PDB file of C-alpha atoms in Angstrom:
ATOM      1  CA  ASP O 241     107.406 110.987 129.215  1.00  0.00           C
ATOM      2  CA  SER O 242     106.622 109.075 126.020  1.00  0.00           C
ATOM      3  CA  GLY O 243     103.774 111.363 124.996  1.00  0.00           C
ATOM      4  CA  VAL O 244     101.243 108.522 125.089  1.00  0.00           C
ATOM      5  CA  THR O 245      98.551 109.187 127.673  1.00  0.00           C
ATOM      6  CA  GLN O 246      96.334 106.551 129.232  1.00  0.00           C
ATOM      7  CA  THR O 247      93.404 106.938 131.588  1.00  0.00           C
ATOM      8  CA  PRO O 248      92.501 105.797 134.131  1.00  0.00           C
ATOM      9  CA  LYS O 249      95.761 104.771 135.752  1.00  0.00           C
ATOM     10  CA  HIS O 250      94.028 102.446 138.174  1.00  0.00           C
ATOM     11  CA  LEU O 251      90.592 100.866 138.104  1.00  0.00           C
ATOM     12  CA  ILE O 252      88.903  98.395 140.406  1.00  0.00           C
ATOM     13  CA  THR O 253      85.645  96.854 139.328  1.00  0.00           C
ATOM     14  CA  ALA O 254      83.500  93.806 139.963  1.00  0.00           C
ATOM     15  CA  THR O 255      83.067  90.703 137.860  1.00  0.00           C
ATOM     16  CA  GLY O 256      80.457  91.050 135.168  1.00  0.00           C
ATOM     17  CA  GLN O 257      80.990  94.775 134.797  1.00  0.00           C
ATOM     18  CA  ARG O 258      82.151  96.764 131.799  1.00  0.00           C
ATOM     19  CA  VAL O 259      84.973  99.301 131.649  1.00  0.00           C
ATOM     20  CA  THR O 260      86.487 101.592 129.052  1.00  0.00           C
ATOM     21  CA  LEU O 261      90.178 102.402 128.884  1.00  0.00           C
ATOM     22  CA  ARG O 262      91.255 105.461 126.996  1.00  0.00           C
ATOM     23  CA  CYS O 263      94.436 106.268 125.118  1.00  0.00           C
ATOM     24  CA  SER O 264      95.743 109.415 123.475  1.00  0.00           C
ATOM     25  CA  PRO O 265      98.634 108.723 121.123  1.00  0.00           C
ATOM     26  CA  ARG O 266     101.687 110.896 120.671  1.00  0.00           C
ATOM     27  CA  SER O 267     101.047 113.972 118.609  1.00  0.00           C
ATOM     28  CA  GLY O 268     101.224 113.051 114.939  1.00  0.00           C
ATOM     29  CA  ASP O 269     101.136 109.272 115.461  1.00  0.00           C
ATOM     30  CA  LEU O 270      98.473 107.508 113.419  1.00  0.00           C
ATOM     31  CA  SER O 271      98.889 103.966 114.764  1.00  0.00           C
ATOM     32  CA  VAL O 272      97.607 102.819 118.116  1.00  0.00           C
ATOM     33  CA  TYR O 273      98.270  99.448 119.680  1.00  0.00           C
ATOM     34  CA  TRP O 274      96.775  97.759 122.741  1.00  0.00           C
ATOM     35  CA  TYR O 275      98.637  95.206 124.813  1.00  0.00           C
ATOM     36  CA  GLN O 276      97.663  93.230 127.885  1.00  0.00           C
ATOM     37  CA  GLN O 277     100.280  92.376 130.481  1.00  0.00           C
ATOM     38  CA  SER O 278      99.357  89.790 133.061  1.00  0.00           C
ATOM     39  CA  LEU O 279     101.498  87.767 135.422  1.00  0.00           C
ATOM     40  CA  ASP O 280     100.841  84.446 133.741  1.00  0.00           C
ATOM     41  CA  GLN O 281     100.508  85.481 130.080  1.00  0.00           C
ATOM     42  CA  GLY O 282     103.233  88.065 129.733  1.00  0.00           C
ATOM     43  CA  LEU O 283     102.811  90.841 127.179  1.00  0.00           C
ATOM     44  CA  GLN O 284     100.052  89.971 124.731  1.00  0.00           C
ATOM     45  CA  PHE O 285      99.204  91.968 121.634  1.00  0.00           C
ATOM     46  CA  LEU O 286      95.492  92.684 121.454  1.00  0.00           C
ATOM     47  CA  ILE O 287      94.760  94.940 118.518  1.00  0.00           C
ATOM     48  CA  GLN O 288      96.166  97.685 116.278  1.00  0.00           C
ATOM     49  CA  TYR O 289      94.483 100.624 114.582  1.00  0.00           C
ATOM     50  CA  TYR O 290      95.807 102.958 111.955  1.00  0.00           C
ATOM     51  CA  ASN O 291      94.059 106.231 111.211  1.00  0.00           C
ATOM     52  CA  GLY O 292      90.759 104.888 112.436  1.00  0.00           C
ATOM     53  CA  GLU O 293      90.897 101.487 110.790  1.00  0.00           C
ATOM     54  CA  GLU O 294      91.665  98.136 112.379  1.00  0.00           C
ATOM     55  CA  ARG O 295      94.955  96.822 110.986  1.00  0.00           C
ATOM     56  CA  ALA O 296      95.880  93.786 113.035  1.00  0.00           C
ATOM     57  CA  LYS O 297      94.234  91.606 115.601  1.00  0.00           C
ATOM     58  CA  GLY O 298      95.945  89.489 118.192  1.00  0.00           C
ATOM     59  CA  ASN O 299      94.677  87.499 121.141  1.00  0.00           C
ATOM     60  CA  ILE O 300      91.724  89.742 121.842  1.00  0.00           C
ATOM     61  CA  LEU O 301      88.693  88.135 123.439  1.00  0.00           C
ATOM     62  CA  GLU O 302      85.251  88.598 121.935  1.00  0.00           C
ATOM     63  CA  ARG O 303      84.220  90.340 125.171  1.00  0.00           C
ATOM     64  CA  PHE O 304      86.767  93.034 124.347  1.00  0.00           C
ATOM     65  CA  SER O 305      86.483  95.618 121.614  1.00  0.00           C
ATOM     66  CA  ALA O 306      88.343  98.724 120.585  1.00  0.00           C
ATOM     67  CA  GLN O 307      88.072 101.647 118.265  1.00  0.00           C
ATOM     68  CA  GLN O 308      90.068 104.630 117.123  1.00  0.00           C
ATOM     69  CA  PHE O 309      88.251 107.909 116.711  1.00  0.00           C
ATOM     70  CA  PRO O 310      88.741 110.674 114.119  1.00  0.00           C
ATOM     71  CA  ASP O 311      90.883 112.632 116.578  1.00  0.00           C
ATOM     72  CA  LEU O 312      93.063 109.477 116.760  1.00  0.00           C
ATOM     73  CA  HIS O 313      92.442 108.686 120.398  1.00  0.00           C
ATOM     74  CA  SER O 314      91.488 105.106 121.081  1.00  0.00           C
ATOM     75  CA  GLU O 315      89.311 103.268 123.555  1.00  0.00           C
ATOM     76  CA  LEU O 316      89.463  99.667 124.688  1.00  0.00           C
ATOM     77  CA  ASN O 317      86.160  98.327 125.971  1.00  0.00           C
ATOM     78  CA  LEU O 318      86.191  95.331 128.273  1.00  0.00           C
ATOM     79  CA  SER O 319      82.852  93.745 129.102  1.00  0.00           C
ATOM     80  CA  SER O 320      81.521  90.863 131.201  1.00  0.00           C
ATOM     81  CA  LEU O 321      84.690  91.136 133.189  1.00  0.00           C
ATOM     82  CA  GLU O 322      86.215  88.081 134.815  1.00  0.00           C
ATOM     83  CA  LEU O 323      88.841  87.776 137.527  1.00  0.00           C
ATOM     84  CA  GLY O 324      91.354  86.675 134.911  1.00  0.00           C
ATOM     85  CA  ASP O 325      91.025  89.989 133.097  1.00  0.00           C
ATOM     86  CA  SER O 326      92.935  91.675 135.893  1.00  0.00           C
ATOM     87  CA  ALA O 327      96.059  92.997 134.216  1.00  0.00           C
ATOM     88  CA  LEU O 328      98.013  96.026 133.147  1.00  0.00           C
ATOM     89  CA  TYR O 329      96.725  97.292 129.818  1.00  0.00           C
ATOM     90  CA  PHE O 330      99.188  99.240 127.721  1.00  0.00           C
ATOM     91  CA  CYS O 331      98.497 101.505 124.839  1.00  0.00           C
ATOM     92  CA  ALA O 332     101.271 102.364 122.411  1.00  0.00           C
ATOM     93  CA  SER O 333     101.556 104.507 119.327  1.00  0.00           C
ATOM     94  CA  SER O 334     103.774 104.955 116.325  1.00  0.00           C
ATOM     95  CA  ALA O 335     103.845 107.117 113.256  1.00  0.00           C
ATOM     96  CA  GLN O 336     102.689 104.274 111.014  1.00  0.00           C
ATOM     97  CA  GLY O 337     103.188 100.529 111.379  1.00  0.00           C
ATOM     98  CA  ALA O 338     105.777  98.911 113.621  1.00  0.00           C
ATOM     99  CA  ASN O 339     108.262  98.378 110.802  1.00  0.00           C
ATOM    100  CA  GLY O 340     110.641 101.275 110.538  1.00  0.00           C
ATOM    101  CA  ASN O 341     108.905 103.209 113.282  1.00  0.00           C
ATOM    102  CA  THR O 342     109.579 103.371 116.978  1.00  0.00           C
ATOM    103  CA  ILE O 343     106.634 102.371 119.119  1.00  0.00           C
ATOM    104  CA  TYR O 344     106.115 104.427 122.259  1.00  0.00           C
ATOM    105  CA  PHE O 345     104.221 103.069 125.230  1.00  0.00           C
ATOM    106  CA  GLY O 346     101.959 104.742 127.723  1.00  0.00           C
ATOM    107  CA  GLU O 347     102.181 104.106 131.448  1.00  0.00           C
ATOM    108  CA  GLY O 348      99.358 101.622 131.381  1.00  0.00           C
ATOM    109  CA  SER O 349      96.001 101.206 133.055  1.00  0.00           C
ATOM    110  CA  TRP O 350      95.912  98.851 136.012  1.00  0.00           C
ATOM    111  CA  LEU O 351      92.653  96.906 136.002  1.00  0.00           C
ATOM    112  CA  THR O 352      91.705  94.860 139.011  1.00  0.00           C
ATOM    113  CA  VAL O 353      88.567  92.741 138.818  1.00  0.00           C
ATOM    114  CA  VAL O 354      87.220  91.602 142.187  1.00  0.00           C
TER     115      VAL O 354
ATOM    116  CA  ALA F 138     104.404  83.471 111.822  1.00  0.00           C
ATOM    117  CA  GLN F 139     106.309  85.824 114.055  1.00  0.00           C
ATOM    118  CA  ARG F 140     107.664  84.371 117.266  1.00  0.00           C
ATOM    119  CA  VAL F 141     110.131  85.587 119.870  1.00  0.00           C
ATOM    120  CA  THR F 142     111.676  83.304 122.459  1.00  0.00           C
ATOM    121  CA  GLN F 143     113.433  84.421 125.602  1.00  0.00           C
ATOM    122  CA  PRO F 144     114.483  81.213 127.298  1.00  0.00           C
ATOM    123  CA  GLU F 145     115.386  82.678 130.679  1.00  0.00           C
ATOM    124  CA  LYS F 146     112.701  84.006 133.015  1.00  0.00           C
ATOM    125  CA  LEU F 147     115.280  85.234 135.505  1.00  0.00           C
ATOM    126  CA  LEU F 148     118.920  86.133 135.233  1.00  0.00           C
ATOM    127  CA  SER F 149     120.721  86.951 138.448  1.00  0.00           C
ATOM    128  CA  VAL F 150     124.243  88.419 138.407  1.00  0.00           C
ATOM    129  CA  PHE F 151     126.523  90.417 140.654  1.00  0.00           C
ATOM    130  CA  LYS F 152     127.403  94.025 140.037  1.00  0.00           C
ATOM    131  CA  GLY F 153     130.289  94.310 137.612  1.00  0.00           C
ATOM    132  CA  ALA F 154     129.656  90.926 136.007  1.00  0.00           C
ATOM    133  CA  PRO F 155     128.937  90.582 132.288  1.00  0.00           C
ATOM    134  CA  VAL F 156     125.330  90.125 131.238  1.00  0.00           C
ATOM    135  CA  GLU F 157     123.818  88.364 128.248  1.00  0.00           C
ATOM    136  CA  LEU F 158     120.056  88.191 127.822  1.00  0.00           C
ATOM    137  CA  LYS F 159     119.135  85.696 125.154  1.00  0.00           C
ATOM    138  CA  CYS F 160     116.595  86.251 122.414  1.00  0.00           C
ATOM    139  CA  ASN F 161     115.795  83.992 119.478  1.00  0.00           C
ATOM    140  CA  TYR F 162     113.230  84.704 116.840  1.00  0.00           C
ATOM    141  CA  SER F 163     111.276  83.027 114.102  1.00  0.00           C
ATOM    142  CA  TYR F 164     110.218  84.975 111.052  1.00  0.00           C
ATOM    143  CA  SER F 165     110.141  84.050 107.404  1.00  0.00           C
ATOM    144  CA  GLY F 166     111.251  87.421 106.077  1.00  0.00           C
ATOM    145  CA  SER F 167     113.693  90.085 107.245  1.00  0.00           C
ATOM    146  CA  PRO F 168     112.710  91.161 110.726  1.00  0.00           C
ATOM    147  CA  GLU F 169     113.281  94.275 112.714  1.00  0.00           C
ATOM    148  CA  LEU F 170     114.391  93.496 116.249  1.00  0.00           C
ATOM    149  CA  PHE F 171     114.080  95.575 119.376  1.00  0.00           C
ATOM    150  CA  TRP F 172     114.859  95.442 123.061  1.00  0.00           C
ATOM    151  CA  TYR F 173     112.500  97.122 125.510  1.00  0.00           C
ATOM    152  CA  VAL F 174     113.075  97.612 129.237  1.00  0.00           C
ATOM    153  CA  GLN F 175     110.446  97.875 131.950  1.00  0.00           C
ATOM    154  CA  TYR F 176     111.261  99.101 135.449  1.00  0.00           C
ATOM    155  CA  SER F 177     108.912  98.057 138.263  1.00  0.00           C
ATOM    156  CA  ARG F 178     105.776  97.618 136.102  1.00  0.00           C
ATOM    157  CA  GLN F 179     106.149 101.052 134.576  1.00  0.00           C
ATOM    158  CA  ARG F 180     105.801 101.749 130.892  1.00  0.00           C
ATOM    159  CA  LEU F 181     107.993  99.909 128.437  1.00  0.00           C
ATOM    160  CA  GLN F 182     110.873 101.965 127.131  1.00  0.00           C
ATOM    161  CA  LEU F 183     112.745 101.300 123.944  1.00  0.00           C
ATOM    162  CA  LEU F 184     116.301 100.332 124.795  1.00  0.00           C
ATOM    163  CA  LEU F 185     117.672  99.758 121.336  1.00  0.00           C
ATOM    164  CA  ARG F 186     116.821  98.553 117.849  1.00  0.00           C
ATOM    165  CA  HIS F 187     119.037  96.567 115.559  1.00  0.00           C
ATOM    166  CA  ILE F 188     118.814  98.888 112.568  1.00  0.00           C
ATOM    167  CA  SER F 189     120.345 101.787 114.466  1.00  0.00           C
ATOM    168  CA  ARG F 190     123.230  99.677 115.825  1.00  0.00           C
ATOM    169  CA  GLU F 191     123.560 101.973 118.805  1.00  0.00           C
ATOM    170  CA  SER F 192     124.600 101.383 122.389  1.00  0.00           C
ATOM    171  CA  ILE F 193     122.295 102.584 125.136  1.00  0.00           C
ATOM    172  CA  LYS F 194     123.279 102.526 128.819  1.00  0.00           C
ATOM    173  CA  GLY F 195     126.172 100.277 127.854  1.00  0.00           C
ATOM    174  CA  PHE F 196     123.919  97.648 126.279  1.00  0.00           C
ATOM    175  CA  THR F 197     124.502  96.335 122.780  1.00  0.00           C
ATOM    176  CA  ALA F 198     122.789  93.723 120.657  1.00  0.00           C
ATOM    177  CA  ASP F 199     123.805  92.209 117.360  1.00  0.00           C
ATOM    178  CA  LEU F 200     121.407  90.601 114.952  1.00  0.00           C
ATOM    179  CA  ASN F 201     122.662  87.174 113.940  1.00  0.00           C
ATOM    180  CA  LYS F 202     120.527  86.033 111.040  1.00  0.00           C
ATOM    181  CA  GLY F 203     122.254  82.657 110.815  1.00  0.00           C
ATOM    182  CA  GLU F 204     121.371  81.802 114.392  1.00  0.00           C
ATOM    183  CA  THR F 205     118.166  83.904 114.334  1.00  0.00           C
ATOM    184  CA  SER F 206     119.269  85.574 117.535  1.00  0.00           C
ATOM    185  CA  PHE F 207     119.403  89.075 118.952  1.00  0.00           C
ATOM    186  CA  HIS F 208     121.062  88.679 122.323  1.00  0.00           C
ATOM    187  CA  LEU F 209     121.428  91.703 124.597  1.00  0.00           C
ATOM    188  CA  LYS F 210     124.829  92.196 126.199  1.00  0.00           C
ATOM    189  CA  LYS F 211     126.505  94.455 128.692  1.00  0.00           C
ATOM    190  CA  PRO F 212     130.091  93.968 129.850  1.00  0.00           C
ATOM    191  CA  PHE F 213     129.628  95.262 133.407  1.00  0.00           C
ATOM    192  CA  ALA F 214     126.197  95.101 135.041  1.00  0.00           C
ATOM    193  CA  GLN F 215     125.021  97.863 137.381  1.00  0.00           C
ATOM    194  CA  GLU F 216     122.381  97.611 140.119  1.00  0.00           C
ATOM    195  CA  GLU F 217     120.194 100.112 138.266  1.00  0.00           C
ATOM    196  CA  ASP F 218     120.031  97.673 135.341  1.00  0.00           C
ATOM    197  CA  SER F 219     117.683  95.473 137.386  1.00  0.00           C
ATOM    198  CA  ALA F 220     114.461  95.370 135.381  1.00  0.00           C
ATOM    199  CA  MET F 221     112.380  93.292 132.986  1.00  0.00           C
ATOM    200  CA  TYR F 222     113.790  93.094 129.490  1.00  0.00           C
ATOM    201  CA  TYR F 223     111.644  92.247 126.493  1.00  0.00           C
ATOM    202  CA  CYS F 224     112.856  91.300 123.071  1.00  0.00           C
ATOM    203  CA  ALA F 225     110.437  92.222 120.280  1.00  0.00           C
ATOM    204  CA  LEU F 226     110.115  91.699 116.566  1.00  0.00           C
ATOM    205  CA  SER F 227     108.249  93.229 113.685  1.00  0.00           C
ATOM    206  CA  GLY F 228     108.331  92.335 110.034  1.00  0.00           C
ATOM    207  CA  ASN F 229     109.686  94.906 107.605  1.00  0.00           C
ATOM    208  CA  THR F 230     107.133  94.774 104.837  1.00  0.00           C
ATOM    209  CA  GLY F 231     103.598  95.984 104.780  1.00  0.00           C
ATOM    210  CA  PHE F 232     101.904  97.039 107.937  1.00  0.00           C
ATOM    211  CA  GLN F 233     103.417  95.374 110.966  1.00  0.00           C
ATOM    212  CA  LYS F 234     102.713  94.948 114.647  1.00  0.00           C
ATOM    213  CA  LEU F 235     105.252  94.334 117.406  1.00  0.00           C
ATOM    214  CA  VAL F 236     105.431  90.847 118.896  1.00  0.00           C
ATOM    215  CA  PHE F 237     107.112  90.416 122.263  1.00  0.00           C
ATOM    216  CA  GLY F 238     108.922  87.586 123.960  1.00  0.00           C
ATOM    217  CA  THR F 239     107.946  86.554 127.464  1.00  0.00           C
ATOM    218  CA  GLY F 240     110.632  88.706 129.020  1.00  0.00           C
ATOM    219  CA  THR F 241     113.647  88.118 131.231  1.00  0.00           C
ATOM    220  CA  ARG F 242     113.960  89.620 134.682  1.00  0.00           C
ATOM    221  CA  LEU F 243     117.497  90.823 135.288  1.00  0.00           C
ATOM    222  CA  LEU F 244     118.498  91.077 138.920  1.00  0.00           C
ATOM    223  CA  VAL F 245     121.829  92.701 139.677  1.00  0.00           C
ATOM    224  CA  SER F 246     123.009  92.228 143.225  1.00  0.00           C
ATOM    225  CA  PRO F 247     125.620  94.366 144.987  1.00  0.00           C
TER     226      PRO F 247
END
């Protein structure tokens, strides 16, 4: 158990819908990362937050947004869903940034868009 | 820009054979390199990091700055080593994110 908790574990929804994925980082970790893992794109970095502020942005679509709350949990919002958004979405956390700190991953949220 | 290249999508070996998973990187500064392992689409687990120079489950990796490589090696593969292996990189200054390679699936046959 890495200490990073993600909910829901599985989610099936229709195209055009909106979903929210939730992540609770390890106790004491201030950084949260979101990654998307799909069969054709591999593991793609989406976005990183540190203590509530956005720190780095990767290949995140405009239809997607995220935030980190004062209690340090984070949510990834996916809207106007398309079939191609079906993927495993990982949240990860670390004490600070990736340099010098181990990043721990959650078990992921499986999103299937039908 | 940070970039990690894992040239092999699949590496298939027999039990007891040596294994080398290749990883090359591109980064203008001094990087930190990692290997993560993922079993059957479960969460990614840190296998090892170059700064700790440790050996986990018999795996080792040496950072070669001249060749910009961080290949993962194990002298004798076991069936339970079958998994996806991801090489990852972060910079070592400022506030960094982790960038992954495309992964290599290791299949160890009996």
